[in-house]
Coordinates of C-alpha atoms in Angstrom, one line a residue:
Chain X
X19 CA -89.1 -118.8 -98.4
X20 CA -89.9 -118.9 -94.7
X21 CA -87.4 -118.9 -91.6
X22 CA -88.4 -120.4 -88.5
X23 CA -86.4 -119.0 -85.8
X24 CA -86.6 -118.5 -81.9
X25 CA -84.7 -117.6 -78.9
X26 CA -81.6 -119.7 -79.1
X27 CA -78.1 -119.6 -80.0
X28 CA -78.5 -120.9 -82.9
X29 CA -80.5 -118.6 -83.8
X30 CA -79.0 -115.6 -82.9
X31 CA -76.1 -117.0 -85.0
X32 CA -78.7 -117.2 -88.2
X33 CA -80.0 -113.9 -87.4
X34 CA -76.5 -112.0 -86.9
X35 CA -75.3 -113.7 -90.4
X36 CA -78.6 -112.7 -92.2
X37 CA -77.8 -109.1 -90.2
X38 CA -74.1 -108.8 -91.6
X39 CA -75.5 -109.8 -95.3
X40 CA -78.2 -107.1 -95.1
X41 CA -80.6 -109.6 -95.8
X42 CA -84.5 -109.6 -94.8
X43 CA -86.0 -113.2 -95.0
X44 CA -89.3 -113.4 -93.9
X45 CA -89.5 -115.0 -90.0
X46 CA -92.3 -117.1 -88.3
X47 CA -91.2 -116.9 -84.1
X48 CA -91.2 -119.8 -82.6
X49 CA -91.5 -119.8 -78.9
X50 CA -89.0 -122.2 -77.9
X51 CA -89.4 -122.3 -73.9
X52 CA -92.9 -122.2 -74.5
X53 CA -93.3 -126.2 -75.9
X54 CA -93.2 -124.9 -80.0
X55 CA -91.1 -126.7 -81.2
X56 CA -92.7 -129.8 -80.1
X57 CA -95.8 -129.8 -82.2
X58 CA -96.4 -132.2 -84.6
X59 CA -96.8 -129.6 -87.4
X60 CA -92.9 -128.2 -86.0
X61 CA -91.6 -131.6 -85.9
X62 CA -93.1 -132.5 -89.5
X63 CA -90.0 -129.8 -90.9
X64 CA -87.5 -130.6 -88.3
X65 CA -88.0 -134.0 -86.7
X66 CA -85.2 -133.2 -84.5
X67 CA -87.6 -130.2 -82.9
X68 CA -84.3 -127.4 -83.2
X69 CA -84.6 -124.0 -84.7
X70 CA -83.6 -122.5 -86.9
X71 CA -85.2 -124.1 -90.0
X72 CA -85.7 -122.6 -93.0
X73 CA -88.3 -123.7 -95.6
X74 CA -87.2 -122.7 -99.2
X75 CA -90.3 -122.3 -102.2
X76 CA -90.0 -125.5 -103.2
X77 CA -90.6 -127.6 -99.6
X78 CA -86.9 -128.0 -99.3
X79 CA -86.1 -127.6 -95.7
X80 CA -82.7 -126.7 -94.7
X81 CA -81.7 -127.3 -90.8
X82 CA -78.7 -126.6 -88.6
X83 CA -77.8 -123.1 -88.5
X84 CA -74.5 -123.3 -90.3
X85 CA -76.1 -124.9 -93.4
X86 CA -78.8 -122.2 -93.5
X87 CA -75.8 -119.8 -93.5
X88 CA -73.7 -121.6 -96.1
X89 CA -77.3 -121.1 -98.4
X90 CA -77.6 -117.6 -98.3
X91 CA -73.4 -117.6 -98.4
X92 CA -73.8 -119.1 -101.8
X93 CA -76.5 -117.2 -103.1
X94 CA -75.3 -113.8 -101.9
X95 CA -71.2 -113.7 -101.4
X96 CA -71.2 -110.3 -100.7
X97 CA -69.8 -109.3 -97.8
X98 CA -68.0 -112.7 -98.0
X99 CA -68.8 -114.4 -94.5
X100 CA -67.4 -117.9 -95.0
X101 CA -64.2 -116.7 -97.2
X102 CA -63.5 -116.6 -101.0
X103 CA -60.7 -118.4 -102.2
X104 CA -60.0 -122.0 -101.1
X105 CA -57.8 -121.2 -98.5
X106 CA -60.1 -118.6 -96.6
X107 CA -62.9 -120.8 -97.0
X108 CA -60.8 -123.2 -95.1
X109 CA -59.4 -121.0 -92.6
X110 CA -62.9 -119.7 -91.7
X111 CA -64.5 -123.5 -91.4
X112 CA -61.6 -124.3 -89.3
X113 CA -62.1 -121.6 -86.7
X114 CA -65.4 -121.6 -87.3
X115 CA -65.6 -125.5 -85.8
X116 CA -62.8 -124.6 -83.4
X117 CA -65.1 -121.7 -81.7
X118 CA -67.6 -124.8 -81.8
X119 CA -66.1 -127.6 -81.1
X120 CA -63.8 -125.8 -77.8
X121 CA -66.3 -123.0 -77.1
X122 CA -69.8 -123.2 -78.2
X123 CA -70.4 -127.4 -77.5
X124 CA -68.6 -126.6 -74.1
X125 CA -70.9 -123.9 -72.9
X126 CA -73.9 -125.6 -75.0
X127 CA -73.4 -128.6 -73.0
X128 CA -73.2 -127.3 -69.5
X129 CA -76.9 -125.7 -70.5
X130 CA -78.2 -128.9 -71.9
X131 CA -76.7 -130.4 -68.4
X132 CA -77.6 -128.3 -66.2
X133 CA -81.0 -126.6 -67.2
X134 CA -84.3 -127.7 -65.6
X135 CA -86.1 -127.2 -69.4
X136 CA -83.7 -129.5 -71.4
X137 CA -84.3 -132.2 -68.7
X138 CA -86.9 -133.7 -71.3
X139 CA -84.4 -133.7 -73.9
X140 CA -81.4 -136.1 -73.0
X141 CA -80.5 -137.5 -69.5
X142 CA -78.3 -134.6 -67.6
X143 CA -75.6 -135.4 -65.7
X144 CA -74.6 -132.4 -63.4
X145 CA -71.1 -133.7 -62.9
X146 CA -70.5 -134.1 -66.3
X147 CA -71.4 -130.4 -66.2
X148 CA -69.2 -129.7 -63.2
X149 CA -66.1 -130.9 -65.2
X150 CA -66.8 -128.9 -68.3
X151 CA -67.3 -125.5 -66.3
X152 CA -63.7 -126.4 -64.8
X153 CA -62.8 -127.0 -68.1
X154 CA -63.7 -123.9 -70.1
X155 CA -61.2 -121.2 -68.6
X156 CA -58.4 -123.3 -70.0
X157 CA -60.4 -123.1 -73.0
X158 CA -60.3 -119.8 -73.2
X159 CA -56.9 -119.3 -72.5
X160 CA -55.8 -121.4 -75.6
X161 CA -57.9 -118.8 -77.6
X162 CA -56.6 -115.8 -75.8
X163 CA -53.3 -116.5 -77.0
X164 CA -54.2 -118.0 -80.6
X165 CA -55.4 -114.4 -81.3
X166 CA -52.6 -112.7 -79.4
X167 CA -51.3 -111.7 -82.4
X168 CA -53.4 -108.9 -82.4
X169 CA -55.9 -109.6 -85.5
X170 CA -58.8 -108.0 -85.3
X171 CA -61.1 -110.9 -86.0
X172 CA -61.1 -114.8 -85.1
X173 CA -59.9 -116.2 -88.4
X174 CA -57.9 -113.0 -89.1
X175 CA -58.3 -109.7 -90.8
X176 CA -62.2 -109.7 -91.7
X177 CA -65.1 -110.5 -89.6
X178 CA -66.9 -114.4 -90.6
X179 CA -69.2 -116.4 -89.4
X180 CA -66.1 -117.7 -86.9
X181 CA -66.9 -114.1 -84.8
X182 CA -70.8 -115.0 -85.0
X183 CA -70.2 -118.5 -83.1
X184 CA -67.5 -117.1 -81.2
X185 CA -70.1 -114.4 -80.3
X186 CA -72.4 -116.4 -79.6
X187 CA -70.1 -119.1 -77.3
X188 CA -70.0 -116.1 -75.3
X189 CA -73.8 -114.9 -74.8
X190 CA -74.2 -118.7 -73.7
X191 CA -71.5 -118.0 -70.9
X192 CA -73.6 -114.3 -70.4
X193 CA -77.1 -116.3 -69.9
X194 CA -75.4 -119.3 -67.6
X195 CA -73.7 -116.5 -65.6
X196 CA -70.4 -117.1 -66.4
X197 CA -67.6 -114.9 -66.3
X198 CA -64.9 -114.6 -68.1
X199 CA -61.8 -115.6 -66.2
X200 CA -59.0 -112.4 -65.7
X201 CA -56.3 -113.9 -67.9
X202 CA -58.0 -113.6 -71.4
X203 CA -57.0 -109.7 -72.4
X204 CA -57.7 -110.4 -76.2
X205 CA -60.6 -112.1 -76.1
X206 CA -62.2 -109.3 -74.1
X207 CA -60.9 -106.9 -76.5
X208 CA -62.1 -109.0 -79.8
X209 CA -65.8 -109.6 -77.9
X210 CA -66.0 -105.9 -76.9
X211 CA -64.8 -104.6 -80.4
X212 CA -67.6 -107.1 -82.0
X213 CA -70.0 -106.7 -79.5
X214 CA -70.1 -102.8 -81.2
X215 CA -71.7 -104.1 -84.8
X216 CA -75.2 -103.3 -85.7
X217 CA -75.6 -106.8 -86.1
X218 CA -75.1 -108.0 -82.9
X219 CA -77.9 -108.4 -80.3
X220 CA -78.2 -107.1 -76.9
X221 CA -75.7 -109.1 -74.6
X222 CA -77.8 -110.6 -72.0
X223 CA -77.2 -110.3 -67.9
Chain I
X16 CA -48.1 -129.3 -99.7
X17 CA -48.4 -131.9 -96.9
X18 CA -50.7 -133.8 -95.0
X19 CA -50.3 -135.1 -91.4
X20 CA -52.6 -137.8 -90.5
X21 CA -53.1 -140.7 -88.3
X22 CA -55.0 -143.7 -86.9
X23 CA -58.2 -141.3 -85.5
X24 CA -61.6 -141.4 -87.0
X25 CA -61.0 -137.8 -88.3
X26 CA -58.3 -139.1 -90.2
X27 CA -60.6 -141.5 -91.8
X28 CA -62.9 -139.1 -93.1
X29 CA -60.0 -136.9 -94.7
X30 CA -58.7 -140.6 -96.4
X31 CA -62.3 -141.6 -97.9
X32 CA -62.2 -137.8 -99.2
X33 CA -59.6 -137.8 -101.1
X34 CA -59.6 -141.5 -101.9
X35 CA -63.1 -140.2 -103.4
X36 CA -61.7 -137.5 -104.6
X37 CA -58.6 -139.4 -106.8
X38 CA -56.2 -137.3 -104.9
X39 CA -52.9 -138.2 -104.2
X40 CA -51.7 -135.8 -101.2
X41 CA -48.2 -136.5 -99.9
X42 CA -48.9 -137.7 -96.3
X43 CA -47.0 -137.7 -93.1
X44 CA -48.1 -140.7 -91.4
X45 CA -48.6 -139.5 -87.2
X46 CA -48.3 -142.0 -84.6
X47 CA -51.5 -140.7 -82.4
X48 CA -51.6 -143.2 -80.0
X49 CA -47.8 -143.0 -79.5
X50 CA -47.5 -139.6 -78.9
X51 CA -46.6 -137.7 -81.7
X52 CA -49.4 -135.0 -81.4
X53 CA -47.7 -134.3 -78.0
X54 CA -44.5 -133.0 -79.5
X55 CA -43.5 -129.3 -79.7
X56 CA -43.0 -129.8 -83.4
X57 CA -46.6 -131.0 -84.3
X58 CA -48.2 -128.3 -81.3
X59 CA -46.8 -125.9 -83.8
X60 CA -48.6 -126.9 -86.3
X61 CA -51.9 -127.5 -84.3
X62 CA -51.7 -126.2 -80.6
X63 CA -55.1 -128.2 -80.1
X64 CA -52.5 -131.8 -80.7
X65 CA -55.3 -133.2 -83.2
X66 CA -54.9 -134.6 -86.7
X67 CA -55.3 -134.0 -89.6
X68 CA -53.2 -131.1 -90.1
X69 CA -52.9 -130.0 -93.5
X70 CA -50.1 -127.4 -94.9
X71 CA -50.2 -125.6 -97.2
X72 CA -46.6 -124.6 -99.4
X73 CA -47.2 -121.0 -98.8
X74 CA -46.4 -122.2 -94.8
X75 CA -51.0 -122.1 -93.7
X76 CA -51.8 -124.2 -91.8
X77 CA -55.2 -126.2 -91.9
X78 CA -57.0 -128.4 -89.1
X79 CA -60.5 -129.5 -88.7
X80 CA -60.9 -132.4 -91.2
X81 CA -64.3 -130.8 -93.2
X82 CA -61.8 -127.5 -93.4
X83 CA -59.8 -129.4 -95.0
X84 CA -62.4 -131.3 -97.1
X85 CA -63.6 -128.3 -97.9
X86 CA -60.1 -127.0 -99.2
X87 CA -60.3 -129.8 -101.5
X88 CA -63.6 -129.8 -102.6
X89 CA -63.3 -126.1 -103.9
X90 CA -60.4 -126.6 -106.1
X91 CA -61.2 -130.0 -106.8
X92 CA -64.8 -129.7 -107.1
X93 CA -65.8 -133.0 -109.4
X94 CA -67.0 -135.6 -108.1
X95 CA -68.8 -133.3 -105.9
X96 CA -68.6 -134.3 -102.0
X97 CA -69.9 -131.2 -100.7
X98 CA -72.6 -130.5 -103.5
X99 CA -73.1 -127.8 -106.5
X100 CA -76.1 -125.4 -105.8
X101 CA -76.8 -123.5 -102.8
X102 CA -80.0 -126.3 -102.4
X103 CA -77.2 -129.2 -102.5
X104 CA -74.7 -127.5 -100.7
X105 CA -76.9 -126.8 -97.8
X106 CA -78.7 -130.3 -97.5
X107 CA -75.3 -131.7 -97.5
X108 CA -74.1 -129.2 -94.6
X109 CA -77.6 -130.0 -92.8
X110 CA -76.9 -133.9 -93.0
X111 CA -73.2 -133.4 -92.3
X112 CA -73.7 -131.5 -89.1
X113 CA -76.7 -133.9 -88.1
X114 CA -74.7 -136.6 -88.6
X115 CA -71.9 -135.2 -86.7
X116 CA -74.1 -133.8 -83.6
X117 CA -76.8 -137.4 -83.4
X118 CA -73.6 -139.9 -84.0
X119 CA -70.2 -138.7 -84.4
X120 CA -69.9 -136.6 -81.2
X121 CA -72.2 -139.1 -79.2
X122 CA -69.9 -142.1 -80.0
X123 CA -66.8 -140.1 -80.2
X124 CA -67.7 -138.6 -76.3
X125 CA -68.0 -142.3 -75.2
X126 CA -64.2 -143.3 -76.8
X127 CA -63.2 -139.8 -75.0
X128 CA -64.9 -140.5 -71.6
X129 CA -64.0 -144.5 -71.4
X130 CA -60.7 -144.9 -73.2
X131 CA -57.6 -144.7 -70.6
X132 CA -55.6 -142.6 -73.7
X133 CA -58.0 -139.8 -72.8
X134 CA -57.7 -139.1 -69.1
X135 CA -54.8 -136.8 -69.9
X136 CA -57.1 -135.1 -72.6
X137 CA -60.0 -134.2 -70.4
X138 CA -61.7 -135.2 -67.3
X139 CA -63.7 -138.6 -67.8
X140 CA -67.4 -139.2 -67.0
X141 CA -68.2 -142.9 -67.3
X142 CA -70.8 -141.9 -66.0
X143 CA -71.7 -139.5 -68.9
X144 CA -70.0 -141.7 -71.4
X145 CA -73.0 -144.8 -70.1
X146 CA -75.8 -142.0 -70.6
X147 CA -74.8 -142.0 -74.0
X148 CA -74.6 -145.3 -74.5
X149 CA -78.3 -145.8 -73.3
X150 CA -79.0 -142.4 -75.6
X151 CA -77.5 -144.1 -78.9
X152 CA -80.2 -146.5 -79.8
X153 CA -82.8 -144.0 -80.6
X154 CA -80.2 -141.6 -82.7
X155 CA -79.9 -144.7 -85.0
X156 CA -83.7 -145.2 -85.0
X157 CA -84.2 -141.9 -86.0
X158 CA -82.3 -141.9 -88.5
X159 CA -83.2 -145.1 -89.5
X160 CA -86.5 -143.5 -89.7
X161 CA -85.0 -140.5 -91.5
X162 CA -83.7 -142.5 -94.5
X163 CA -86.4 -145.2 -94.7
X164 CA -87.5 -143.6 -97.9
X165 CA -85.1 -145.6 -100.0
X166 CA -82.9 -143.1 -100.7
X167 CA -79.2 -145.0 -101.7
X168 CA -77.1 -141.5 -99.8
X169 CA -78.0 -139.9 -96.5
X170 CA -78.1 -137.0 -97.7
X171 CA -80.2 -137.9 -101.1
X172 CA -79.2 -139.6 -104.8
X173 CA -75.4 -139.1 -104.5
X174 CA -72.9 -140.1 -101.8
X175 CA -71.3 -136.9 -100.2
X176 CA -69.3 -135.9 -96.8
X177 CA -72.3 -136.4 -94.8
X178 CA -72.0 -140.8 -96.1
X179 CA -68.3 -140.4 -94.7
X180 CA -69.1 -138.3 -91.0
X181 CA -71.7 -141.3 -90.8
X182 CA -69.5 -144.2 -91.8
X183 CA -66.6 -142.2 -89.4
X184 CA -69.5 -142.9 -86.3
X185 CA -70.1 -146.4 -87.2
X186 CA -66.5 -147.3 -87.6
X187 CA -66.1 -145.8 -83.5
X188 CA -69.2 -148.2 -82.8
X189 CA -66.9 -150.6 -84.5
X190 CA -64.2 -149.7 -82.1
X191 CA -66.0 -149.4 -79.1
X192 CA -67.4 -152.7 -79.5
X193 CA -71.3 -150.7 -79.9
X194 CA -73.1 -153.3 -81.6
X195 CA -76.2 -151.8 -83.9
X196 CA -79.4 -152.5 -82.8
X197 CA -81.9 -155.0 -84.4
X198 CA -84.5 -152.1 -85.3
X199 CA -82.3 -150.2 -87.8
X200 CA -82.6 -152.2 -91.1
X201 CA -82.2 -148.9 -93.7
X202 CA -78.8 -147.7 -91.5
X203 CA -77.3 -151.4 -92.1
X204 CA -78.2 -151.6 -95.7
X205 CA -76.7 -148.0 -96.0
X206 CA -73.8 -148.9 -94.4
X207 CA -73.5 -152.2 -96.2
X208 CA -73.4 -150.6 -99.5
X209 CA -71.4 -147.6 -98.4
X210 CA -68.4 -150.1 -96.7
X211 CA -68.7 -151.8 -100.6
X212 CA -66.8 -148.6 -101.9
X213 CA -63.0 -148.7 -102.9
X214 CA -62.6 -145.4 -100.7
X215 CA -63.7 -147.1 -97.4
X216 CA -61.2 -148.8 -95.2
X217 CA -61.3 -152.3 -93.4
X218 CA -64.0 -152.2 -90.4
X219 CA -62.1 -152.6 -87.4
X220 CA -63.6 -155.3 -85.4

């Protein structure tokens, strides 16, 4: 089994999970910024030229970070990252796609929008980025007082992969230079109190 | 336990589930278009005023139609939608989630940035909304390309979640009046076949 990982969010979010599940897969870097994973031999496992992508013994490749994640959540439960029961699972996968779908795309997208190196990659519209950076504090706000009911994690009383994209939502905002507005007390406290695990990288800026 | 639902192509994928599935949820039809996500009663259930909403008898609450899907499939695991094995599970996730980033969220972000409903939801781009329009065309080729191995299932040999995300984009094309292009003959046979199934609803348009 080989991982192929780089610099990236979704990386970091593989690399956290693998982290929490003391796991040690064996990693191949792939410079991202630097043109990698443009090469025909990069783009022959993941024609869509993303990280991470993981290769499993048999040639099976597995991309899209969340799916590498549910793989190694099936194969080793312990600690659970993606919930137990039915209901758990389901809570997690719910926050999990709200920290993505209000959080991570929003801050993801301004990048892809506004960042010289993606200009390759799609067409960028700056105003479309505009809008989104005047959208995100309200964003915010609507998780600042979901979790105001003092829980210690995103999806409640344990720490899932929800934290991780949360997590890394926020080290997108770090690297863009965004702050976080004044009015979000909780997630401040959640993002400082996970910021403190071993797995977490170093929070850039 | 009870299911609110509506007119939305979210909705749709939770319907094909379950109608795949055999299940027989009792449903709370939700008048989307009308309003009824707007109301203090449903914002309690789901402050984000989206369906599906599932609720549970125990009072949890469930949004994010694969959360819910997922809450299904686990205790209601044959005919698998969401696969067996760690393997199948994650291929499924990977096709799922590519389905959702190439298609899904590039049609859906043209309904949300062209569609008057929307303007109180977020602030428009046509702009944006006509990049994607021009960007559409090679998503489809690529995964025309992608599934021009024969395979009946986008994700492989059986139909799965990943069939209904895709048939959920298509139906938006549908909507939006997005006519396929002439270059994508394995995506209309797929889709052909797929729309054959009892679970499917009428193509609008």
């Amino acid at each position: 089994m080989k991982l192929y990982n780089g610099t990236s969010p979704n990386g970091m979010r593989v690399m956290v999970f693998l982290a929490e599940k003391n796991l040690d897969i064996p990693t191949t870097q792939i410079d991202v910024m630097g043109g990698d994973t443009k090469t025909a031999a990069f783009l022959a496992r993941n024609s869509l030229g993303e990280v991470p992508v993981l290769e499993l013994d048999d040639g099976q490749i597995i991309t899209e970070s969340l799916a590498i994640c549910r793989y190694f959540e099936v194969l080793h439960p312990a600690p659970s990252l993606m919930g137990r029961s039915a209901a758990e699972q389901a809570n997690i996968e719910m926050w999990t796609r709200r920290m993505e779908q209000q959080l991570f795309s929003t801050v993801g997208s301004i990048g892809l929008h506004e960042m010289p190196f993606f200009a390759q990659k799609l067409e960028q519209s700056p105003d479309y980025a505009a809008s989104l950076r005047r959208a995100l504090p309200k964003k915010l706000e609507w998780l600042d007082k979901e979790i105001s009911d003092g829980r210690p994690f995103i999806a409640g009383e344990e720490f899932s992969i929800a934290d991780i994209t949360g997590m890394a939502a926020l080290m997108v905002c770090g690297f863009l230079n965004i702050a976080l507005p004044n009015n979000v007390a909780h997630v401040k406290k959640w993002a400082d109190s996970v910021m403190q695990r071993p797995s977490m990288p170093q929070m850039p800026g």
